[in-house]
PDB file of C-alpha atoms in Angstrom:
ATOM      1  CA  UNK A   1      86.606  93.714  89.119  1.00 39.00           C
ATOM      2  CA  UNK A   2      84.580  94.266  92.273  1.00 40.00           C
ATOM      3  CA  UNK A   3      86.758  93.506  95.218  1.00 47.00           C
ATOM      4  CA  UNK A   4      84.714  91.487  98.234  1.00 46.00           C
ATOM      5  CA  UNK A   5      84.791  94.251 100.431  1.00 47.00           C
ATOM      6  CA  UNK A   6      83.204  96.088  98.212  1.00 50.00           C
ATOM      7  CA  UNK A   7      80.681  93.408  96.939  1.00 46.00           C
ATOM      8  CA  UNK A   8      79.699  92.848 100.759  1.00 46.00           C
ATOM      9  CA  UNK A   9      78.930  96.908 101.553  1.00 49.00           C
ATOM     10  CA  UNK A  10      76.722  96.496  98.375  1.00 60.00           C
ATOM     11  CA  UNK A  11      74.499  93.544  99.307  1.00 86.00           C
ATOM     12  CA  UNK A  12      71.487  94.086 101.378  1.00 92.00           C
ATOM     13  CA  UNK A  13      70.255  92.253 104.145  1.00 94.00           C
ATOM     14  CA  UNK A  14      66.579  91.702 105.624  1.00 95.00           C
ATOM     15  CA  UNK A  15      65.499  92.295 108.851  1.00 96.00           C
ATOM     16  CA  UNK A  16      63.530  89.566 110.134  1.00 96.00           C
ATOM     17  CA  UNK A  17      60.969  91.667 112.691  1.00 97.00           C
ATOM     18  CA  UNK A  18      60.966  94.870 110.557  1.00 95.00           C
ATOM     19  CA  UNK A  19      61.670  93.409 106.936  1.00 95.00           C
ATOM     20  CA  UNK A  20      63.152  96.285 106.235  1.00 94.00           C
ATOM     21  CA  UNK A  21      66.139  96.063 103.933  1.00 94.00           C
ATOM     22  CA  UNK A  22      70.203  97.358 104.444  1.00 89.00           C
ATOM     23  CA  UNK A  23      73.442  97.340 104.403  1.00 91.00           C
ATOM     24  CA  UNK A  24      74.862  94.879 107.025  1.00 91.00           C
ATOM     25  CA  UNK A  25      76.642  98.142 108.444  1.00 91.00           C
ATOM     26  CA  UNK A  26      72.829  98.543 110.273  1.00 93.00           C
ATOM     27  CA  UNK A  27      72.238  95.315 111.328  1.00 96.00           C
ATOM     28  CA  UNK A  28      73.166  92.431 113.374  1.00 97.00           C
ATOM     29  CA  UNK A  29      73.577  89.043 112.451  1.00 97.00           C
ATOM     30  CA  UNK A  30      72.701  86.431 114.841  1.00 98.00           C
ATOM     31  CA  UNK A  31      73.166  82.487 114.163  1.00 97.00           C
ATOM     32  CA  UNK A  32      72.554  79.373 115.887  1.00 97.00           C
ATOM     33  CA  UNK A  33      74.818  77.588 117.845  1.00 96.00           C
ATOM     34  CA  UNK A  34      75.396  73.504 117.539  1.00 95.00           C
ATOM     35  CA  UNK A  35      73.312  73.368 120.846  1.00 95.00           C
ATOM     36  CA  UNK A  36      70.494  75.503 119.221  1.00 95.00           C
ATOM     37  CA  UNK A  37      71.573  78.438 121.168  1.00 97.00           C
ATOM     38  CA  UNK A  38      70.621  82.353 119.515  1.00 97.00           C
ATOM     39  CA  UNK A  39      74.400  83.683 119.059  1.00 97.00           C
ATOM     40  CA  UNK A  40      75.434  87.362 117.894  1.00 98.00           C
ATOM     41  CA  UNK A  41      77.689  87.134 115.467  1.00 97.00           C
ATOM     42  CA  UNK A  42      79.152  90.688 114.979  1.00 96.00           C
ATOM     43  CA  UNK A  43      81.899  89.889 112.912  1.00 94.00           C
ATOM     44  CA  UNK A  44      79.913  88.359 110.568  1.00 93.00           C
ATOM     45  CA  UNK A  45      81.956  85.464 110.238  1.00 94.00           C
ATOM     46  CA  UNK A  46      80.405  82.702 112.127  1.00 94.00           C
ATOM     47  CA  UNK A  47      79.439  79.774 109.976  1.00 94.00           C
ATOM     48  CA  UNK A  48      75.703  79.049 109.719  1.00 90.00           C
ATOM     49  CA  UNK A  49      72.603  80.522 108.189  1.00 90.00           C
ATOM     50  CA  UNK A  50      73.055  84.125 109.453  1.00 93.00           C
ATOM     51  CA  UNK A  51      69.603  86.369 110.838  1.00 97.00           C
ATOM     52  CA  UNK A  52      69.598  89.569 110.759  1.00 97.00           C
ATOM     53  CA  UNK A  53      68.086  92.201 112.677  1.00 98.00           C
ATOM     54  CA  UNK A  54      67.741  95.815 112.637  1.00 97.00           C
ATOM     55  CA  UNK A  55      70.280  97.290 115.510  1.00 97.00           C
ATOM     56  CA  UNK A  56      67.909  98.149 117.542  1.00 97.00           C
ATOM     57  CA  UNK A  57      66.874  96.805 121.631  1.00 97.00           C
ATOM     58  CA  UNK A  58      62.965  97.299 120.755  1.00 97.00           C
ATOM     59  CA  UNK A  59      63.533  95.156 117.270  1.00 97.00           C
ATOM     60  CA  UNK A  60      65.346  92.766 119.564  1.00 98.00           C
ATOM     61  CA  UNK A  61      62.593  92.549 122.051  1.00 97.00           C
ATOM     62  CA  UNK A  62      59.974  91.897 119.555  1.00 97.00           C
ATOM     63  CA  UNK A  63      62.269  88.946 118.065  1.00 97.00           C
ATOM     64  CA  UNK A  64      62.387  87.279 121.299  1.00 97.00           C
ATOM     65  CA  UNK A  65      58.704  87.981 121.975  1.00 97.00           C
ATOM     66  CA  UNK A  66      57.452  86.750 118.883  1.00 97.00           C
ATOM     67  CA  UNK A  67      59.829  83.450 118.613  1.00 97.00           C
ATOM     68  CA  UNK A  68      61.554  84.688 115.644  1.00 97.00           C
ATOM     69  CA  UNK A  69      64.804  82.703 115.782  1.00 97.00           C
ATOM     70  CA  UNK A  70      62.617  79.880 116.312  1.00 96.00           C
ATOM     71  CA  UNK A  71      60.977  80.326 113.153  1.00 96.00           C
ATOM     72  CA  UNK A  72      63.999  81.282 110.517  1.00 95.00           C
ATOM     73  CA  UNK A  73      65.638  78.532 112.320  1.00 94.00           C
ATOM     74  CA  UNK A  74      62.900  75.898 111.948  1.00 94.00           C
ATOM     75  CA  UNK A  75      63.252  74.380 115.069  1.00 93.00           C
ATOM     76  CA  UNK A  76      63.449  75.435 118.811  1.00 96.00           C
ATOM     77  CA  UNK A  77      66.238  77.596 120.111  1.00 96.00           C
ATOM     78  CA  UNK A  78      67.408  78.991 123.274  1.00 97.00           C
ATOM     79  CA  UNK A  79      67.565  82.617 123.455  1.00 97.00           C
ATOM     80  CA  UNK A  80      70.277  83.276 126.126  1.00 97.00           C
ATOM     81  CA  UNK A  81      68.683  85.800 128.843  1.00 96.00           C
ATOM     82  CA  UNK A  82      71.779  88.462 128.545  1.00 97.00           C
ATOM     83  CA  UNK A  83      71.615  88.524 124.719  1.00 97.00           C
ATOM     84  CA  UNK A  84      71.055  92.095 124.682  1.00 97.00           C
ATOM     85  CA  UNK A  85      74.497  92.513 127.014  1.00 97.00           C
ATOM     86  CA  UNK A  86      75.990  89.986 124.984  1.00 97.00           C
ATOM     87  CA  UNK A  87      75.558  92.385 122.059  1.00 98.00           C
ATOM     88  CA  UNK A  88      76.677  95.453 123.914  1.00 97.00           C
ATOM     89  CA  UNK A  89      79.393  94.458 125.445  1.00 97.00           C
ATOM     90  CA  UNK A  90      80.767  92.498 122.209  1.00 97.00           C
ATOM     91  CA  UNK A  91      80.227  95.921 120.351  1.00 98.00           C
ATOM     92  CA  UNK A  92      82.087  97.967 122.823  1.00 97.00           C
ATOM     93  CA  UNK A  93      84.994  95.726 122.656  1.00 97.00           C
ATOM     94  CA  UNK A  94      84.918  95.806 118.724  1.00 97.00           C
ATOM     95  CA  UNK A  95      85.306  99.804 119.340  1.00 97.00           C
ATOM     96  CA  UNK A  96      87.795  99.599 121.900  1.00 96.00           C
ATOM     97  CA  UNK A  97      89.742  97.011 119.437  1.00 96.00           C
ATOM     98  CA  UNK A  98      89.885  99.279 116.516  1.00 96.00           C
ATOM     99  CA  UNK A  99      90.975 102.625 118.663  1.00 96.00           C
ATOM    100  CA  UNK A 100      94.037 100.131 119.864  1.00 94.00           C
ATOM    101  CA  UNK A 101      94.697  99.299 116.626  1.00 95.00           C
ATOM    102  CA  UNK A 102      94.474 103.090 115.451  1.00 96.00           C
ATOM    103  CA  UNK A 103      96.989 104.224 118.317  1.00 94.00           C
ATOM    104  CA  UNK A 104      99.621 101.285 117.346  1.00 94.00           C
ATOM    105  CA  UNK A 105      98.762 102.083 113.790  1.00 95.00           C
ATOM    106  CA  UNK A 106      99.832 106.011 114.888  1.00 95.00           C
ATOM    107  CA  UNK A 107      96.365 107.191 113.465  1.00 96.00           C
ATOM    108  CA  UNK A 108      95.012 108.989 117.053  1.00 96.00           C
ATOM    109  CA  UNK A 109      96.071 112.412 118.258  1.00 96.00           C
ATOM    110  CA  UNK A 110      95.815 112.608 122.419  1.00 93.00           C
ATOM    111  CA  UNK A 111      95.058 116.263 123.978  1.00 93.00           C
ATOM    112  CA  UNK A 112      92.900 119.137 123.793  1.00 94.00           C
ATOM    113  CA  UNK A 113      95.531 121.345 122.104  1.00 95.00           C
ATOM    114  CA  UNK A 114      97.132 118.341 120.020  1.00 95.00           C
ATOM    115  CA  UNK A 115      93.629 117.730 118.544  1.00 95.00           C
ATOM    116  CA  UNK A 116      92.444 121.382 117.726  1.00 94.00           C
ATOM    117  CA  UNK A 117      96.226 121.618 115.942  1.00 94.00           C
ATOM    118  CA  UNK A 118      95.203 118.171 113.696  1.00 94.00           C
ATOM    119  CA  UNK A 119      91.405 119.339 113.126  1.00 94.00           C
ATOM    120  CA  UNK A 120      93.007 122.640 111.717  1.00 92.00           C
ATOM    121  CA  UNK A 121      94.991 120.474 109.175  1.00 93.00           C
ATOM    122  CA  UNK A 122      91.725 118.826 108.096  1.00 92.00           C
ATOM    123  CA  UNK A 123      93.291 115.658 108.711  1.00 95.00           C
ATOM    124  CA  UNK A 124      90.871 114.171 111.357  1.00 95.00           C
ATOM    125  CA  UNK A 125      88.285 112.163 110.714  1.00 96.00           C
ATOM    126  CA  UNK A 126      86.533 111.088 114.176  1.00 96.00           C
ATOM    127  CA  UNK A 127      86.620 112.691 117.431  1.00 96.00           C
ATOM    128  CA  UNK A 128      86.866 110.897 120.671  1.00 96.00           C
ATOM    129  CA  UNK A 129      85.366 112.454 123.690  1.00 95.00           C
ATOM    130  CA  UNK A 130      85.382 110.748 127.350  1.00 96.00           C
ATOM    131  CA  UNK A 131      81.867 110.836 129.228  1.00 95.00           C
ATOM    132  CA  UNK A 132      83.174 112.203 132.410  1.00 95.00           C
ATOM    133  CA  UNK A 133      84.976 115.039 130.946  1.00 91.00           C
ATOM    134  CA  UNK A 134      83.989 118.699 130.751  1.00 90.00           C
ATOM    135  CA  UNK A 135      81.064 119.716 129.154  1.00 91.00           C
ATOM    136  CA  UNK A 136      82.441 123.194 128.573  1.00 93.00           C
ATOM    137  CA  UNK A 137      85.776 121.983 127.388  1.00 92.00           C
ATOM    138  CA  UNK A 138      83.585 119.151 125.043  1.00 89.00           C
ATOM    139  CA  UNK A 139      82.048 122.235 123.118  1.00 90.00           C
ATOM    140  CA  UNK A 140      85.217 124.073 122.725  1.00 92.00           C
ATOM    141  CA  UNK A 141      86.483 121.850 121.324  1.00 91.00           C
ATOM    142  CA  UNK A 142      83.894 121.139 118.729  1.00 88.00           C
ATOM    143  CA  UNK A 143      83.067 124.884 118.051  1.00 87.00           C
ATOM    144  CA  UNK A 144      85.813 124.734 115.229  1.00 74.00           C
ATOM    145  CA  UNK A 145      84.909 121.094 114.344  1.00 81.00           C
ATOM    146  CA  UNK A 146      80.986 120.597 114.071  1.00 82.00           C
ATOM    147  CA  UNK A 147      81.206 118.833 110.965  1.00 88.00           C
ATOM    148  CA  UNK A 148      83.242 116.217 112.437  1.00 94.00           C
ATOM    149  CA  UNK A 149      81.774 112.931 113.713  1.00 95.00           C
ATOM    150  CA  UNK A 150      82.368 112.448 117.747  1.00 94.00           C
ATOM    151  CA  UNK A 151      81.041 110.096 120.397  1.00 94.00           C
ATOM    152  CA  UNK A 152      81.596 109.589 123.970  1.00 94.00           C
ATOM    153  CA  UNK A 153      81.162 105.476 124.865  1.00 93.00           C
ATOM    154  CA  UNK A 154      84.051 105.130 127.682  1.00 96.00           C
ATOM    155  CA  UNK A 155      86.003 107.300 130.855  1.00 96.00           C
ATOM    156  CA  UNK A 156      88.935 109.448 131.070  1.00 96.00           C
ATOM    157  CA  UNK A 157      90.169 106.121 132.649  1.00 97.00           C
ATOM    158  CA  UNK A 158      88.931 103.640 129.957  1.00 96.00           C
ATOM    159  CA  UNK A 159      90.400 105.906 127.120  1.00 96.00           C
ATOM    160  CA  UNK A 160      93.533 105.698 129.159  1.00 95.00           C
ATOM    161  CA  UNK A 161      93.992 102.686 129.609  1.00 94.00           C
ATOM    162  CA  UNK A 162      93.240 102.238 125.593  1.00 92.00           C
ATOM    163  CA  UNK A 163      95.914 104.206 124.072  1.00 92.00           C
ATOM    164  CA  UNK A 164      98.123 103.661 127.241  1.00 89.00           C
ATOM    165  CA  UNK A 165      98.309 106.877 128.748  1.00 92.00           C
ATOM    166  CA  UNK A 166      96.597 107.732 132.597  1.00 95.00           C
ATOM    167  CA  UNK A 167      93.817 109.501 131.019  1.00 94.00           C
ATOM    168  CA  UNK A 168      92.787 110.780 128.068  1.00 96.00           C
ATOM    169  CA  UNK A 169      89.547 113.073 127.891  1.00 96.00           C
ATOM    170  CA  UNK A 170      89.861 113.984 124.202  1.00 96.00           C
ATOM    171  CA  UNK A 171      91.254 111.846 120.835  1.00 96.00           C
ATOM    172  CA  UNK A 172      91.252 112.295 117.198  1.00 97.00           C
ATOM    173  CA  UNK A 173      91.101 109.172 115.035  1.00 97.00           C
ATOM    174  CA  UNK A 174      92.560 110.542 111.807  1.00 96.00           C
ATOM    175  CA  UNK A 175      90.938 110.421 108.548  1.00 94.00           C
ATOM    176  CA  UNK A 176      90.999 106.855 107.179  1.00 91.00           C
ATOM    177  CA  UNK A 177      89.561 102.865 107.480  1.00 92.00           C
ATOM    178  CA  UNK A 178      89.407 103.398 111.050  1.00 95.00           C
ATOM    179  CA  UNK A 179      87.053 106.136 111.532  1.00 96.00           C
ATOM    180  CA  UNK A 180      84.456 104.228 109.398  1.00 95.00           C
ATOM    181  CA  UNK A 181      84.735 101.037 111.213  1.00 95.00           C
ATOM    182  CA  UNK A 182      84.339 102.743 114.718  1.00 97.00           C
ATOM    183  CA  UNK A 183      81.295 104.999 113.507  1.00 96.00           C
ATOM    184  CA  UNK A 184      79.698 101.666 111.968  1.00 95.00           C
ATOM    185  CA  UNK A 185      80.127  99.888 115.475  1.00 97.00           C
ATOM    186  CA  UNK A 186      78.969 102.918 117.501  1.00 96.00           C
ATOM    187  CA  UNK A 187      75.641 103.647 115.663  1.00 95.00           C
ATOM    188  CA  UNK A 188      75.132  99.608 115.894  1.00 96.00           C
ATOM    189  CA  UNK A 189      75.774 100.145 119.942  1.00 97.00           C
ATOM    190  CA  UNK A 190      73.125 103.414 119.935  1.00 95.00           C
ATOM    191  CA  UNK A 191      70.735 101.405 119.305  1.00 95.00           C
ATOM    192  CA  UNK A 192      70.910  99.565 122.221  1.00 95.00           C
ATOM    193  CA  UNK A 193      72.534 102.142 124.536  1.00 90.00           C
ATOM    194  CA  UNK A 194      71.637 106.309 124.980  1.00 66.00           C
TER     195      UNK A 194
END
């Protein structure tokens, strides 16, 4: 018996600019609104016909440019002029939801030390780096850990105020459901950020 989780990582999805197939994992899914308004729907549970797009700002552009929404939805629709914000933002706060969950959950190591001890027991699966932090201290750190995923979205500060500490410059997400969710939501968001 295929559970639905698995079922839903399985099916493919169409992007309407590129028509390139994939797994929803790459994509966004937009729907209309009752007041025919172009809505990201990045949980994927909104009701309605769902469009999908490749997570990308150029594939996003072209959409817009080329009345695409209009189109799939067969009738006129408003494409909000922050859509592209609406996606990043909504994104970002999908990341910052899961680390919160992962620190309550006790899944996230804070520290420079702390974290080289955890990547040493092979038990981390994601590393958390903030932007403003030290470049030489960001590749010490991953000298012993280059195979290990790691991105850099927020501050010192942001991070902080996320697992509930001042600052935090460096994080380990340990290995499990977590670290899969976050990397699926950060490669959606570089596609529309650098």
């Amino acid at each position: 018996m295929v559970n639905k989780s698995d079922e839903s990582k399985q099916q493919q999805r169409c992007c309407l600019v590129t028509r390139e197939k994939g797994n929803p994992e790459g994509l966004i899914r937009f729907v209309i609104s009752p007041d025919n308004v172009v809505v990201p729907d990045l949980t994927e549970r909104l009701p309605g016909r769902g469009m999908w797009l490749k997570a990308d700002q150029n594939v996003l552009h072209m959409a817009i440019e080329r009345r695409v929404f209009s189109r799939a939805a067969q009738c006129q629709v408003e494409v909000p002029e922050n859509l592209s914000s609406m996606i990043i933002n909504g994104l970002q706060c999908r990341i910052k939801n899961s680390l919160g969950l992962a620190r309550r959950a006790g899944q996230v190591t804070f520290g420079f030390e702390k974290v080289r001890e955890k990547i040493s027991q092979n038990v981390v699966g994601l590393i958390i780096q903030a932007t403003n932090g030290s470049e030489e201290e960001r590749k010490r750190l991953l000298s012993g850990a280059k195979h290990l995923p790691n991105i850099a979205i927020f501050t010192a500060k942001e991070l902080g105020i996320l697992f509930g500490r001042e600052y935090v410059v460096h994080a380990a997400i340990h290995t499990g459901s977590f670290v899969y969710r976050i990397l699926c939501d950060n490669r959606r968001l570089a596609g529309f950020i650098n």
